[in-house]
Short mmCIF file of C-alpha atoms in Angstrom, two decimals:
data_model
loop_
_atom_site.label_atom_id
_atom_site.label_comp_id
_atom_site.label_asym_id
_atom_site.label_seq_id
_atom_site.Cartn_x
_atom_site.Cartn_y
_atom_site.Cartn_z
CA MET W 1 -0.02 -25.29 15.32
CA GLY W 2 1.30 -22.13 17.71
CA ILE W 3 3.74 -19.32 17.69
CA ARG W 4 6.32 -18.01 19.73
CA VAL W 5 6.66 -14.38 20.24
CA ARG W 6 10.23 -12.33 22.57
CA VAL W 7 8.38 -10.05 25.17
CA ARG W 8 10.23 -7.60 26.50
CA LEU W 9 9.82 -5.53 29.95
CA PHE W 10 10.61 -2.47 31.05
CA ALA W 11 10.94 -0.38 34.31
CA VAL W 12 8.70 -1.53 37.24
CA GLN W 13 7.20 -4.12 35.01
CA ARG W 14 11.22 -5.55 34.33
CA GLU W 15 11.52 -4.96 38.10
CA LEU W 16 8.56 -7.17 39.18
CA ALA W 17 9.52 -10.13 36.84
CA GLY W 18 12.95 -10.28 37.73
CA THR W 19 13.62 -10.68 33.88
CA ARG W 20 13.85 -8.16 30.74
CA GLU W 21 12.41 -11.11 28.42
CA VAL W 22 10.30 -13.52 28.16
CA ALA W 23 9.57 -16.17 25.31
CA LEU W 24 6.12 -17.26 25.11
CA ASP W 25 4.30 -20.01 23.18
CA LEU W 26 1.07 -19.13 22.13
CA VAL W 27 -1.99 -20.52 19.80
CA GLU W 28 -1.84 -19.33 16.19
CA GLY W 29 -4.19 -16.18 15.96
CA ALA W 30 -3.15 -15.12 19.18
CA ASP W 31 -3.05 -11.22 19.65
CA VAL W 32 -0.85 -8.52 21.62
CA GLU W 33 -4.09 -9.30 24.67
CA ALA W 34 -3.23 -12.89 25.06
CA ALA W 35 0.04 -12.50 24.97
CA TRP W 36 -0.21 -10.09 28.27
CA SER W 37 -2.97 -12.52 29.58
CA ALA W 38 -0.30 -15.10 29.39
CA LEU W 39 2.81 -13.04 30.59
CA ALA W 40 0.12 -12.43 33.81
CA ALA W 41 -0.83 -16.45 34.08
CA ARG W 42 3.15 -16.50 34.78
CA TYR W 43 4.06 -13.48 36.44
CA PRO W 44 1.04 -12.59 38.53
CA VAL W 45 2.63 -9.80 40.06
CA LEU W 46 2.30 -7.98 36.32
CA ALA W 47 -1.75 -8.07 36.45
CA PRO W 48 -2.38 -5.37 38.51
CA GLY W 49 -0.61 -3.17 36.26
CA ARG W 50 -2.63 -3.93 32.84
CA PRO W 51 -5.05 -0.34 33.22
CA SER W 52 -2.11 1.96 32.51
CA MET W 53 -0.10 -0.57 30.42
CA ARG W 54 0.64 0.14 26.54
CA PHE W 55 1.77 -2.12 23.68
CA ALA W 56 4.50 -2.23 21.14
CA ARG W 57 4.64 -5.00 18.09
CA ASN W 58 8.04 -4.81 16.06
CA GLY W 59 9.04 -1.59 17.18
CA GLU W 60 5.29 0.36 16.85
CA TYR W 61 2.56 1.10 19.05
CA ALA W 62 -0.25 -1.94 18.95
CA ALA W 63 -3.96 -1.65 19.93
CA PRO W 64 -4.37 -5.36 22.38
CA GLU W 65 -5.92 -6.74 19.83
CA THR W 66 -3.07 -6.33 16.92
CA PRO W 67 -2.32 -10.11 15.89
CA LEU W 68 0.52 -11.54 16.14
CA SER W 69 3.47 -13.65 14.29
CA ASP W 70 5.63 -16.16 14.69
CA GLY W 71 8.98 -14.81 15.56
CA ASP W 72 7.31 -11.04 16.70
CA GLU W 73 8.78 -8.88 19.37
CA VAL W 74 6.25 -7.26 22.04
CA ALA W 75 7.16 -4.92 24.50
CA MET W 76 5.03 -4.27 27.56
CA ILE W 77 5.27 -0.04 27.84
CA PRO W 78 4.23 0.86 31.27
CA PRO W 79 4.07 4.59 31.81
CA VAL W 80 6.95 6.77 30.44
CA SER W 81 8.75 9.42 32.06
CA GLY W 82 8.07 13.06 30.96
CA GLY W 83 5.46 15.71 30.94
CA ASP W 84 2.77 16.89 33.79
CA ALA W 85 1.57 13.44 35.73
CA GLY W 86 -1.88 14.48 34.31
CA ARG W 87 -1.19 14.14 31.03
CA ALA W 88 -2.84 10.83 29.33
CA ARG W 89 -3.82 10.41 26.15
CA ILE W 90 -5.53 7.11 24.75
CA LEU W 91 -5.60 7.02 20.93
CA GLU W 92 -6.50 3.64 18.95
CA ILE W 93 -7.67 2.38 16.26
CA ARG W 94 -9.65 -1.08 17.14
CA GLU W 95 -11.10 -4.33 14.97
CA ALA W 96 -12.96 -5.23 18.21
CA PRO W 97 -16.26 -3.67 18.70
CA PHE W 98 -16.67 -1.35 21.35
CA THR W 99 -21.00 -0.71 23.09
CA THR W 100 -21.56 2.69 25.14
CA THR W 101 -19.99 1.34 28.02
CA ILE W 102 -16.82 2.44 26.55
CA LEU W 103 -17.25 6.57 27.23
CA ALA W 104 -17.17 5.58 31.27
CA GLU W 105 -14.44 3.10 30.71
CA LEU W 106 -12.01 6.14 28.84
CA ALA W 107 -14.02 8.67 31.44
CA ASP W 108 -12.83 6.56 34.54
CA GLU W 109 -9.11 5.85 33.11
CA LEU W 110 -8.39 9.40 32.37
CA ALA W 111 -10.10 11.69 35.30
CA LEU W 112 -8.55 12.94 38.55
CA PRO W 113 -9.63 13.89 41.62
CA GLU W 114 -9.53 18.12 40.18
CA ASP W 115 -10.96 17.12 37.10
CA GLY W 116 -15.54 18.71 37.45
CA ALA W 117 -15.99 17.84 33.86
CA VAL W 118 -16.05 14.78 31.70
CA VAL W 119 -17.58 15.35 28.25
CA GLY W 120 -17.85 11.99 26.08
CA PHE W 121 -19.42 11.80 22.14
CA LEU W 122 -20.18 8.29 20.33
CA GLY W 123 -20.51 8.11 17.08
CA ARG W 124 -22.87 5.38 15.51
CA THR W 125 -24.54 4.08 12.64
CA ARG W 126 -27.84 5.36 11.05
CA SER W 127 -30.23 4.22 8.67
CA THR W 128 -29.89 6.83 6.68
CA PRO W 129 -26.71 7.70 4.04
CA GLY W 130 -24.14 10.32 3.81
CA THR W 131 -22.69 12.38 1.27
CA PRO W 132 -20.83 10.21 -1.23
CA ALA W 133 -17.40 10.74 -2.54
CA PRO W 134 -16.25 12.06 -5.31
CA GLY W 135 -17.04 9.67 -8.06
CA GLN W 136 -19.28 7.79 -6.00
CA GLU W 137 -22.36 9.74 -6.99
CA ASP W 138 -23.64 7.05 -9.86
CA GLU W 139 -23.73 4.29 -6.71
CA ALA W 140 -25.11 6.55 -4.60
CA ALA W 141 -28.10 7.38 -6.68
CA ARG W 142 -28.69 3.65 -7.84
CA HIS W 143 -28.92 3.35 -3.70
CA ALA W 144 -31.57 6.27 -3.00
CA GLY W 145 -33.95 6.09 -0.50
CA ARG W 146 -32.76 2.58 0.50
CA THR W 147 -31.74 2.14 4.46
CA VAL W 148 -28.00 2.00 4.96
CA ASP W 149 -27.09 -1.70 6.78
CA ALA W 150 -23.58 -1.17 8.47
CA LEU W 151 -20.50 0.61 7.77
CA GLU W 152 -17.01 -0.56 6.96
CA TYR W 153 -14.20 1.23 8.20
CA GLU W 154 -11.19 1.13 6.99
CA ALA W 155 -7.30 2.97 8.01
CA LEU W 156 -4.21 3.44 7.28
CA GLU W 157 -2.99 2.47 11.04
CA PRO W 158 0.58 3.96 11.94
CA MET W 159 -0.50 7.75 9.74
CA ALA W 160 -3.75 7.44 11.46
CA LEU W 161 -2.68 7.18 15.41
CA ALA W 162 0.16 9.80 14.56
CA THR W 163 -2.63 12.28 13.06
CA LEU W 164 -4.47 11.23 16.62
CA GLY W 165 -1.65 12.47 18.46
CA THR W 166 -1.27 15.69 16.42
CA ILE W 167 -4.87 16.49 17.02
CA ALA W 168 -4.46 15.66 20.83
CA ASP W 169 -1.76 18.13 20.84
CA GLU W 170 -3.50 21.27 19.30
CA ILE W 171 -6.25 20.29 21.81
CA SER W 172 -3.67 20.86 25.03
CA THR W 173 -2.43 24.23 22.98
CA ARG W 174 -5.65 25.60 22.13
CA PHE W 175 -8.28 24.33 25.20
CA GLY W 176 -5.69 23.30 27.87
CA VAL W 177 -7.07 19.76 28.11
CA ASN W 178 -4.17 17.31 28.26
CA ARG W 179 -6.15 14.24 28.99
CA VAL W 180 -8.52 13.41 25.86
CA ALA W 181 -9.11 9.62 24.21
CA ILE W 182 -9.94 8.71 20.66
CA VAL W 183 -10.82 5.91 19.81
CA HIS W 184 -11.96 4.49 16.22
CA HIS W 185 -13.60 1.21 15.18
CA VAL W 186 -12.47 -0.18 11.94
CA GLY W 187 -14.05 -3.33 9.97
CA GLU W 188 -17.85 -3.59 9.96
CA VAL W 189 -19.70 -1.61 12.31
CA PRO W 190 -23.63 -2.73 12.07
CA LEU W 191 -26.73 -0.41 11.90
CA GLY W 192 -26.49 1.10 15.88
CA GLU W 193 -23.25 0.48 16.91
CA ALA W 194 -20.66 2.14 17.72
CA SER W 195 -17.76 3.64 15.46
CA ILE W 196 -15.86 5.90 17.31
CA ALA W 197 -15.76 7.23 21.00
CA VAL W 198 -13.97 10.44 22.24
CA VAL W 199 -13.79 11.90 25.77
CA ALA W 200 -12.48 14.85 26.83
CA VAL W 201 -11.82 15.54 30.79
CA SER W 202 -10.59 18.97 32.18
CA PRO W 203 -11.24 20.82 35.87
CA HIS W 204 -14.08 22.82 33.51
CA ARG W 205 -17.19 21.68 31.32
CA ASP W 206 -16.59 24.88 28.87
CA ALA W 207 -12.55 23.58 27.48
CA ALA W 208 -13.46 19.79 28.36
CA PHE W 209 -16.38 20.76 25.46
CA GLU W 210 -14.52 22.29 23.25
CA ALA W 211 -12.01 19.87 23.38
CA ALA W 212 -14.31 17.09 22.54
CA ARG W 213 -15.41 19.13 19.78
CA TYR W 214 -12.54 19.93 18.24
CA ALA W 215 -11.33 16.08 18.76
CA ILE W 216 -14.58 14.95 16.28
CA ASP W 217 -14.35 17.18 13.88
CA GLU W 218 -10.72 17.06 13.12
CA THR W 219 -10.71 13.30 13.18
CA LYS W 220 -13.31 13.09 10.13
CA ALA W 221 -11.59 15.73 8.44
CA ARG W 222 -7.86 14.52 8.46
CA ALA W 223 -7.69 11.13 10.08
CA PRO W 224 -7.03 8.87 7.06
CA ILE W 225 -10.09 6.68 8.08
CA TRP W 226 -12.65 5.38 5.34
CA LYS W 227 -16.06 4.81 5.40
CA ALA W 228 -18.69 2.67 3.18
CA GLU W 229 -22.50 2.47 3.59
CA ARG W 230 -23.36 -0.66 3.16
CA PHE W 231 -26.34 -2.07 1.66
CA ALA W 232 -28.07 -5.36 0.56
CA ASP W 233 -26.45 -4.98 -2.96
CA GLY W 234 -23.88 -3.12 -2.67
CA HIS W 235 -21.89 -0.28 -1.03
CA VAL W 236 -21.22 3.25 -0.96
CA TRP W 237 -17.53 5.27 -0.23
CA ILE W 238 -18.93 8.34 1.50
CA GLY W 239 -16.37 11.34 2.57
CA HIS W 240 -14.20 14.05 1.34
CA GLN W 241 -10.76 14.85 0.50
CA ALA W 242 -8.41 15.30 3.62
CA ARG W 243 -7.75 18.29 5.19
CA THR W 244 -4.12 17.82 5.88
CA GLY W 245 -4.06 20.49 8.81
CA PRO W 246 -6.15 22.10 11.50
CA GLU W 247 -8.92 24.17 10.43
CA ASP W 248 -8.51 28.31 10.73
CA ARG W 249 -11.38 28.84 13.07
CA GLY W 250 -10.43 32.65 13.11
#
């Protein structure tokens, strides 16, 4: 069994391939990245454009690991017009795990020659438990003194991505930092593995530090992303009521 998807091409990608649409036959369970790979195999001239590509599935931005279904429309989105040449954002919710190397990968994609500072933050699963969500106190007490085996994240993805976009807008306004990445993993994150990566790049270090700190603090406080700590015989949901806007930092 397989699926067929309709791929749409725009701007330079359309010109290089010589077509606006391509039908691709993929294996069942294929994701957006698989569609890109099949497209690049058919039109090798497109392959060098991968680092700057974004994707959409059925009219909404989609991460490379987004699964596809029969009849889906996949848009390959090259760099868009508007804004200054140095403005770049990488805002993603990923199901695929990532390692510490993601910080260097994001920095390489964002930084320009005039940037003298790159600040990265990586959140990892730790063994000690956090503060239980309201209503989870009894379950947390049952696991008191035990080691966390893994975290489990889930997200309301369209709203989470929109919230990350708003946070990136605020970073630009508050700190003048236009090149920022926020990448959050969903699904199971075992002990010691990464759950969130933040990178901010700027000509000067003070702005990059402030931007990175703001990005992680506001993401944790506002994005609709939920976390459960998993133990050998159960789990505890962690967190607090979401904040709907930026914190007043006086």
